[in-house]
Amino acid sequence: MSDLRGMFVDTSICTGCKACQVACKEWNDLPMENEAAVRDHTAFTGNSYDNTVHLSATNWRHVKFIEQIGPDPSTADRSDPRWLMMSDSCKHCVQAGCLEVCPTGALYRTQFGSVDIHQDVCIGCRYCVGACPFGVIAFNQRTGRVNKCILCQDRLEIGMGTACAKACPTSSLTFGTVGELQAMANERVKLLHSRGQTDAYIYGWDLGNSGKITAGPNKGTAVKDVEVVGGLNVFYLLLDKPEVYGLPAHAALPQRNFVPSAGVALISAAVLGVTGLAAFRRNRMAENAIAEGGD
Amino acid sequence: MDLQNSDAIVFMGSNMAECHPCGFKWPMKAKAKGATLIHVDPRFTRTSAMCDQYVPIRSGTDIAFLGGLVNYILTNKKYFNDYVVAFTNAATLINANFKDTEDNDGFFSGYNATNRTYDHATWQYQTTKAPERVPEPPAGGAPGQGKEGGVGTSGPPTTGTVKGANFAALIANRLPGQPLQDKTLTDPNTVFQILKRHYARYTPEMVEKICGTPKELFIKVADTLIANSGPDKTSAFVYAVGWTQHTTGVQLIRTAGLVQLLLGNIGRPGGGIMALRGHASIQGSTDIASLYNIHPGYLNVPDASKSHDTLLNYILTETQPTSFWSNTPAYVISQLKAWFGDNATADNDYFYDTLPKITGDHSHLPVMVEMSQGKIQGMILTGQNPATSLNAAFQRNAMSKLKWLVVLDFYETESSVFWKHADAKPGDIQTEVFFLPAAHVAEKDGSMTQTQRTIQYHHKASDPPGDARSDLFFWHDLGLRLKKLYAAGRPGAKNVEGIKNMTLDYAPDPAEVADWIHKDEPSAFKIFKEINGFDYKTKAPLPSFANLLADGSTAAGAWIYTGMLQLVNGQLVNRGEMLPGKNDGWVSPNWGWAWPANRHQLYNRASADPAGNPWSAKKKYTYWDAAAKTWKNDPGDGIDFAPTKAPSTPANPTGIGIAFHDGASPFLLKKDGKGWLFAYEGTVEGPIPTHYEPWESPVKNLLYKQDRNPLTKIYDVPGNKYNEFAGTQFPTVITTYRVTEHHLSGTMTRWLPWLAELMPDLFVELSPELAKEKGIANGDYVRVTSERGVTEARALVTKRLRPLVVNGQTLHQVGMPWHWGYQGIATGDIANNVSSFVADPNVSIHEGKAFTCQIEKGRARA
Amino acid sequence: MPTKYVLPPEWEWPITIALFIAGIAAGAYAAMGLIHFAGDKRDQAVAHRLGFVPLPLMLVVPLLLIVDLGQPGRFLNLLVKSPAAVERGGPLMFNSNSPMNWGSWAMVIFGAFAAIAFADALHHSGRVRFTWLEPLSHNIVVLAIGELLALVVSGYSGVLLNVTNQGVWSDTWLMGALFICFSELSGLAVALIVSDRMGTVRTSAALRTALFYAATVSAVVLLLFLASMAAQQDGSLTALIASLHELVGPVFWIGAVGLGLLVPLLYLAPRRLVPVPNASLSLIGILVLVGVLAFRYAVFFSAISFVQS
Amino acid sequence: MAIDTVTSRRQFLKLTGIGTAGIAAAELGGLGFDLAFAGQRAARRKLEGTKQTASICPYCAVGCGTIVSAKSDGGRTTIVNIEGNPDSPINTGSLCPKGAATFQLAVNPLRTTKVLHRKPGGADWDAEPMTRDQAMTRIAQLYADSRDATLVERDANGKLINQTTGIFALGGATNDNEENYLIAKVNRMMGVVRIENQARI
């Protein structure tokens, strides 16, 4: 565990400044998603302060904005206003769907436990795109290969941390060893609970915390730590249900379907074989019947 | 950084999380330690999202809110009595003829309606009799006269002669009497009692009526502040241009000053009023002023309307005999020496006469008005973009009257191509325009001063590309060329002595340019040294402003910066350097250098009680070490007080400068050494902050007959028509602001792909309630209009904005960031099309934060 | 509230066609095998003629897939480990967790069996003589292995869709079965056409029954598929229906269900259930092929991605 | 003066405060764990052979420290990376989105690097190039002419004012102190009092 590197994303102190998004683009030299749209004034979404919409081959980080000014968006009630923000990226799952299905070995597990891509191996089959439960890895039309956050593999290799975590002004993103980060996260959750902010829980690992949402449309709903696909090396402290942040409540490996699916396939094949044989058999018997009748 | 020590922080007039994200890490550290964060703002912003309390308020009513706090503190007797009595002028008696706005329909005594000014006579302290005056020689007498003279002679900084006289004795001859005080605070003429009467009507109910802030929320703020102030607790206020950009800006900030003085939160760790400034070196450009009215070091520019006709009179006018400003002569003369060099002597008044004098308000707005009238021939823009600034169309039109314009910048700013604007007719614009590409901060040496007055020296990492050069190179080059022109002699040229004598020799040492392509880059370090100051003979840098003399033997460009360059056992040490490993503690006194004298916390003597002991162990900072007979500060901050002046030192009626104060007077820059709850001078529209409505407001003043600041600077010129006050045509309050993703007018961000895509388009934030009223859907194009013009923006409908109930009627507020223009990748309409020229009477700052507009669905242009 | 926040892999036409063709190839091979196993001397002719079908198709398939990758040089990375992929051992590339690897290998090997069948067909067509081939090409074991590979080729892509996190695709276990069924349908359809053209009435009769049975099985599997979708608590069926929009809807119901299943069920039933105008077996075969193509299309273009916006 | 040159990985680490270990450091520089794994695979080598210089973020007034990495090639230097300086007690390595984009402010194809001139009445910049020296000669001439034409020696009351009324110098808040000092000094030497910057706006 002490070998694993990851990040702890404490959404309770994320100011949504997007420094992480830019720092990521700066270090990884990523272009803008769609310059034409910006120049033609079609890029403005009106979705709070989010204009990059989701992760992509050129946005390896994406900050989400969820406005919860009052319990019900459709009424004037503005009690307990919240503006939830969360910086999203590849979670570097302990069991990574993309990695599992990659047919070329382009996706691989690094010495830091993260998932990196050999750009010179990827054939652009896009299977990993369909396999990722979080919609992280994406096809890059420019290169015909897939891209995603690689946990700044090249920085880690020269002993640095991730560019995004370094840039984060409030340490909402913290880079470190997963073990230390879990301890830190657990401490943080306990502190928030002790101050009455019982919404706080961990998404990615089950550290045994549970509480109740204190504001917004889901006020009163119980929440508890969830371990996702064997654990996430990049994990989150959330203040509302995962779905609110666009995270699946029950993410799973695509492989869960492999054996059953293949099994059912075999059975159906067998049935088809049998019916085929039966068909011939039936016809031949019919023929014979006719033949006998003919005598 | 000190904010991490606060127990409660009120953000008001600031959106710190969005506009100063990295500074915001310190309040977040305080929050992690359990501090309460409060955001008082018209909009629920990313800052509000991080705060424990969000408190809505109507733009421009902050004085009512803060005055409400003052009243709440006074009526509930929650002020920090020992601090208030000892360190503020609460106990001081004011002239009995003083009349307050309460008894005068919103005016103080001394108002002159014809020229809209105040006579401050009735605002003065009651004092003991001033020391005996000695007869003074007529001005213009021979040097040395007036040396004899009864009263106390003063120390070196004030001794010296200029053409006409030795001024030391003359300064001594201007000592006033000691202010009279009533420490019981009961005398009706005490500042304390006046304050009580003045704010008596600023009740929570009144606050709710005026500000639209629910009473409970207001009281919660007050109680939080009170609970987190006192001997072992401190609270801080944080503001930015949300406070300055009002016709009442200065008074607004003063009101916060009153609250903090009453709660004893000034000069103490975790206390204070934090000003967050907007530009990388805007602090530096105020200290080393590129402003019309101050010379570097906050020395007033010679003014034709004051007694500044000779250097002697300038010195006698500007020198305050009873404050730290008693040292003014040394600062003035050292500056003149730095500017004019060898030939500058007492006999020629150090070329004082060659310096231009101001003849009125030459600040941005009035100069633009002059420009619109064709009175300005040429303009040089150093990284500023007026073409998208207030009442943008007015400023662009004014620029079209220029004969010539020089723009120094990175990208083709709107101003550099103002003649390309959609509404412009280039053929009719006879302006010759030069665009000179500028150098990036990483492409030059130099120092910048950040918002906590810390000077940091940065180094060149690369040559600028192509023809790009530093602005330093430009101004140096221009200066040399001009000197050459005038040295050659220009027929009919007047007042050329100054030009000929002003020093401009900053040619670099070979080592400084060895690595670089450009060998003619002037030496920023040599200028840095000149600003710091040096012994004129030995040319050795001076360690402190205390070493500056008034006899021409020292030179210093800006006294407040003296000490940033030092000789430490023969070695030149640039204290501005940012060297690894200097991150030591939250004060980090060795990281960069904070003026003055590396004092990070101003007035920090106030962090100890009158006897010099810490107010509490928890808030221990600067304290008196009786054994060592000296003041100490363990974190290593500089002592902002006379280092060995004992707390028990009595006031000296014949002492010059701070010697005039007793040992319990932390406020060195004040004439009585006290924190001013009542400012008998310095603020033109009154000694105590009073609520006036913004110049453009949909509602009348609920407190006084006088609706608006009577001294407001108004510009009644074509193209700057004001919206009707409390009218119906423009019923919506509008405020302008920044977002994290962009900077200022966007010239440094809208050209950057990474930032352009984050915030691609101009938007206006409005509440669903207003949107419904106007039939506006999220994302629609809307028109925002005022008498000045129209701005087109996308609607961002959000509950983060809310309608307020002001004096019983529902009132809507909208907000618009002002980052956009017609150049760059991310372009958009200009928010300032709708703002106006109207300004604060003290500092001529506009009112971009609170005015009125009309908003409707649809596009502005076909 | 959506429960999946995924990006679509954007698999479109080339892959649809490729898998359609691969399906036919595998199906035809299966039909050929069926005749070898179940038929007698008099059915052989059709089997031999069918032998021509798989190989050419199996040559087209990789071409289409490679074209779709947009970087032809790299497809080899599927089989031969790229030197850059240092983390994996061995000279060959095989990730047992990836249906795509199973598929790619199956196709390559199946190609060899298709080649044998082709040669055998040539032999029996009398154009070329490979006397030595008989024992191999008619060897039960060889045919059985061939059948198995044909099975993988026709089914792996279905399993692959199951092994994702896409809406619909990953909400069921029946994609593999469906794919096998439809490729079997296409194979039998081809066989029926061939047989019909050759006028081997006797074989045709057997084949039409086989096709009818296959259609029945397929119909059952499709119903199970819809049922399994409905079983998902997150409303996958609704999602599926929702996804059957614009083109996809009609194509699925009319094409896949109508042509692919109803036509054979109506026309080929031993006893006509409802009266329908007469049609030649070849025509029915063609209609079924179109139906299968429609099925492939519907499946690929119904991939739903819930990306919260 | 560069604070360090990266010839080896370790040097850069030293420079970016790698010394300290654990989460604390991770919070600061985003760094700070043992280097056992470093360099197992050839890194993308962005910083190799670069020179590190401590600089300051040019945006807001917080004054965050940055580290500029520049490559030198035949006398020409190019900036390859700018990120936060973990040594700065002000920002401890962090930056906001603008600060994180400082690199793109400098290295950007849209940046104007040529002197541009527009003739009176011109619809666009002149087609023919102008050297900086040509521009400066002309500017100095225009400045001096406007100065002499609008210098007022004495006001209406006969008071000596020596004021140039026809020239306006605007800007400075994004400049170095030294630059502001020259703006003040040069202009006042020429009698100009209309000197303003963003502090008023």
Coordinates of N, CA and C in Angstrom, one line a residue, chain B residues 260-312:
Chain B
Q260 N -13.4 47.8 14.0 CA -12.2 47.0 14.4 C -11.5 47.8 15.6
L261 N -11.5 49.1 15.6 CA -10.9 49.8 16.7 C -11.7 49.5 18.0
L262 N -13.0 49.6 17.8 CA -13.9 49.4 19.0 C -13.8 48.0 19.6
L263 N -13.5 47.0 18.6 CA -13.4 45.6 19.1 C -11.9 45.3 19.4
G264 N -11.0 46.3 19.2 CA -9.6 46.1 19.6 C -8.9 45.1 18.6
N265 N -9.3 45.2 17.4 CA -8.7 44.2 16.4 C -7.7 44.9 15.5
I266 N -7.1 46.0 15.8 CA -6.1 46.6 15.0 C -4.7 46.5 15.6
G267 N -3.8 46.1 14.7 CA -2.4 46.0 15.2 C -2.1 44.7 16.0
R268 N -3.1 43.7 15.9 CA -2.9 42.5 16.6 C -3.0 41.3 15.6
P269 N -2.3 40.2 16.0 CA -2.4 39.0 15.1 C -3.8 38.5 14.8
G270 N -4.1 38.2 13.6 CA -5.4 37.7 13.3 C -6.5 38.8 13.2
G271 N -6.1 40.0 13.4 CA -7.0 41.1 13.4 C -6.8 41.9 12.1
G272 N -7.2 43.2 12.2 CA -6.9 44.1 11.1 C -8.0 44.1 10.0
I273 N -7.7 44.9 9.0 CA -8.6 45.1 7.9 C -7.7 44.8 6.7
M274 N -7.9 43.7 6.0 CA -7.0 43.2 5.0 C -7.5 43.8 3.6
A275 N -6.7 44.6 3.0 CA -7.1 45.1 1.7 C -6.5 44.1 0.6
L276 N -7.3 43.6 -0.2 CA -6.9 42.7 -1.3 C -6.8 43.5 -2.6
R277 N -5.6 43.7 -3.1 CA -5.5 44.5 -4.3 C -5.4 43.7 -5.5
G278 N -5.7 44.3 -6.6 CA -6.0 43.5 -7.8 C -4.9 43.3 -8.8
H279 N -3.9 44.0 -8.8 CA -2.8 43.9 -9.8 C -1.5 43.4 -9.1
A280 N -0.7 42.8 -9.9 CA 0.6 42.2 -9.4 C 1.4 43.2 -8.6
S281 N 1.4 44.4 -9.0 CA 2.3 45.4 -8.3 C 1.5 46.7 -8.1
I282 N 0.2 46.6 -8.0 CA -0.6 47.8 -7.8 C -0.2 48.5 -6.5
Q283 N 0.2 47.7 -5.5 CA 0.7 48.2 -4.3 C 2.0 49.0 -4.6
G284 N 2.9 48.4 -5.3 CA 4.1 49.1 -5.7 C 3.9 50.3 -6.5
S285 N 2.8 50.3 -7.4 CA 2.6 51.5 -8.2 C 1.9 52.6 -7.5
T286 N 1.5 52.2 -6.2 CA 1.0 53.3 -5.3 C 2.1 53.8 -4.4
D287 N 2.9 52.9 -4.0 CA 4.1 53.3 -3.1 C 5.1 54.1 -4.0
I288 N 5.5 53.5 -5.1 CA 6.4 54.2 -6.0 C 5.4 54.7 -7.1
A289 N 4.8 55.8 -6.7 CA 3.5 56.2 -7.3 C 3.6 56.6 -8.8
S290 N 2.9 55.9 -9.6 CA 2.6 56.4 -11.0 C 1.2 57.0 -10.9
L291 N 1.0 57.9 -9.9 CA -0.3 58.5 -9.7 C -0.1 60.0 -9.6
Y292 N -1.1 60.8 -10.1 CA -0.9 62.2 -10.3 C -0.5 63.0 -9.0
N293 N -1.1 62.5 -7.9 CA -1.1 63.4 -6.7 C 0.0 63.0 -5.7
I294 N 0.7 61.9 -5.9 CA 1.7 61.6 -4.9 C 3.0 61.2 -5.6
H295 N 4.1 61.6 -5.0 CA 5.4 61.2 -5.4 C 5.8 59.9 -4.7
P296 N 6.7 59.1 -5.2 CA 7.1 57.9 -4.5 C 7.3 58.1 -3.0
G297 N 6.7 57.2 -2.2 CA 6.8 57.3 -0.8 C 5.7 58.2 -0.2
Y298 N 4.6 58.3 -0.8 CA 3.4 59.0 -0.3 C 3.7 60.5 0.0
L299 N 4.7 61.1 -0.7 CA 4.9 62.5 -0.5 C 4.0 63.2 -1.4
N300 N 3.3 64.2 -0.9 CA 2.3 64.9 -1.8 C 3.0 65.7 -2.9
V301 N 2.4 65.6 -4.1 CA 2.9 66.3 -5.2 C 2.7 67.8 -5.0
P302 N 3.7 68.7 -5.3 CA 3.5 70.1 -5.1 C 2.2 70.5 -5.8
D303 N 1.4 71.3 -5.1 CA 0.1 71.7 -5.5 C -0.1 73.2 -5.5
A304 N -0.5 73.7 -6.6 CA -0.6 75.2 -6.8 C -1.6 75.8 -5.8
S305 N -2.6 74.9 -5.3 CA -3.6 75.4 -4.4 C -3.2 75.4 -3.0
K306 N -2.0 74.8 -2.7 CA -1.5 74.8 -1.3 C -0.3 75.7 -1.2
S307 N 0.2 76.0 0.0 CA 1.4 76.8 0.2 C 2.6 75.9 -0.2
H308 N 2.8 75.7 -1.5 CA 3.9 74.9 -1.9 C 4.8 75.7 -2.9
D309 N 4.7 77.0 -2.9 CA 5.4 77.8 -3.9 C 6.9 77.7 -3.8
T310 N 7.4 77.5 -2.6 CA 8.9 77.3 -2.5 C 9.1 75.9 -1.7
L311 N 10.3 75.4 -1.8 CA 10.6 74.2 -1.1 C 10.4 74.4 0.4
L312 N 10.8 75.5 0.9 CA 10.6 75.8 2.3 C 9.1 75.7 2.7

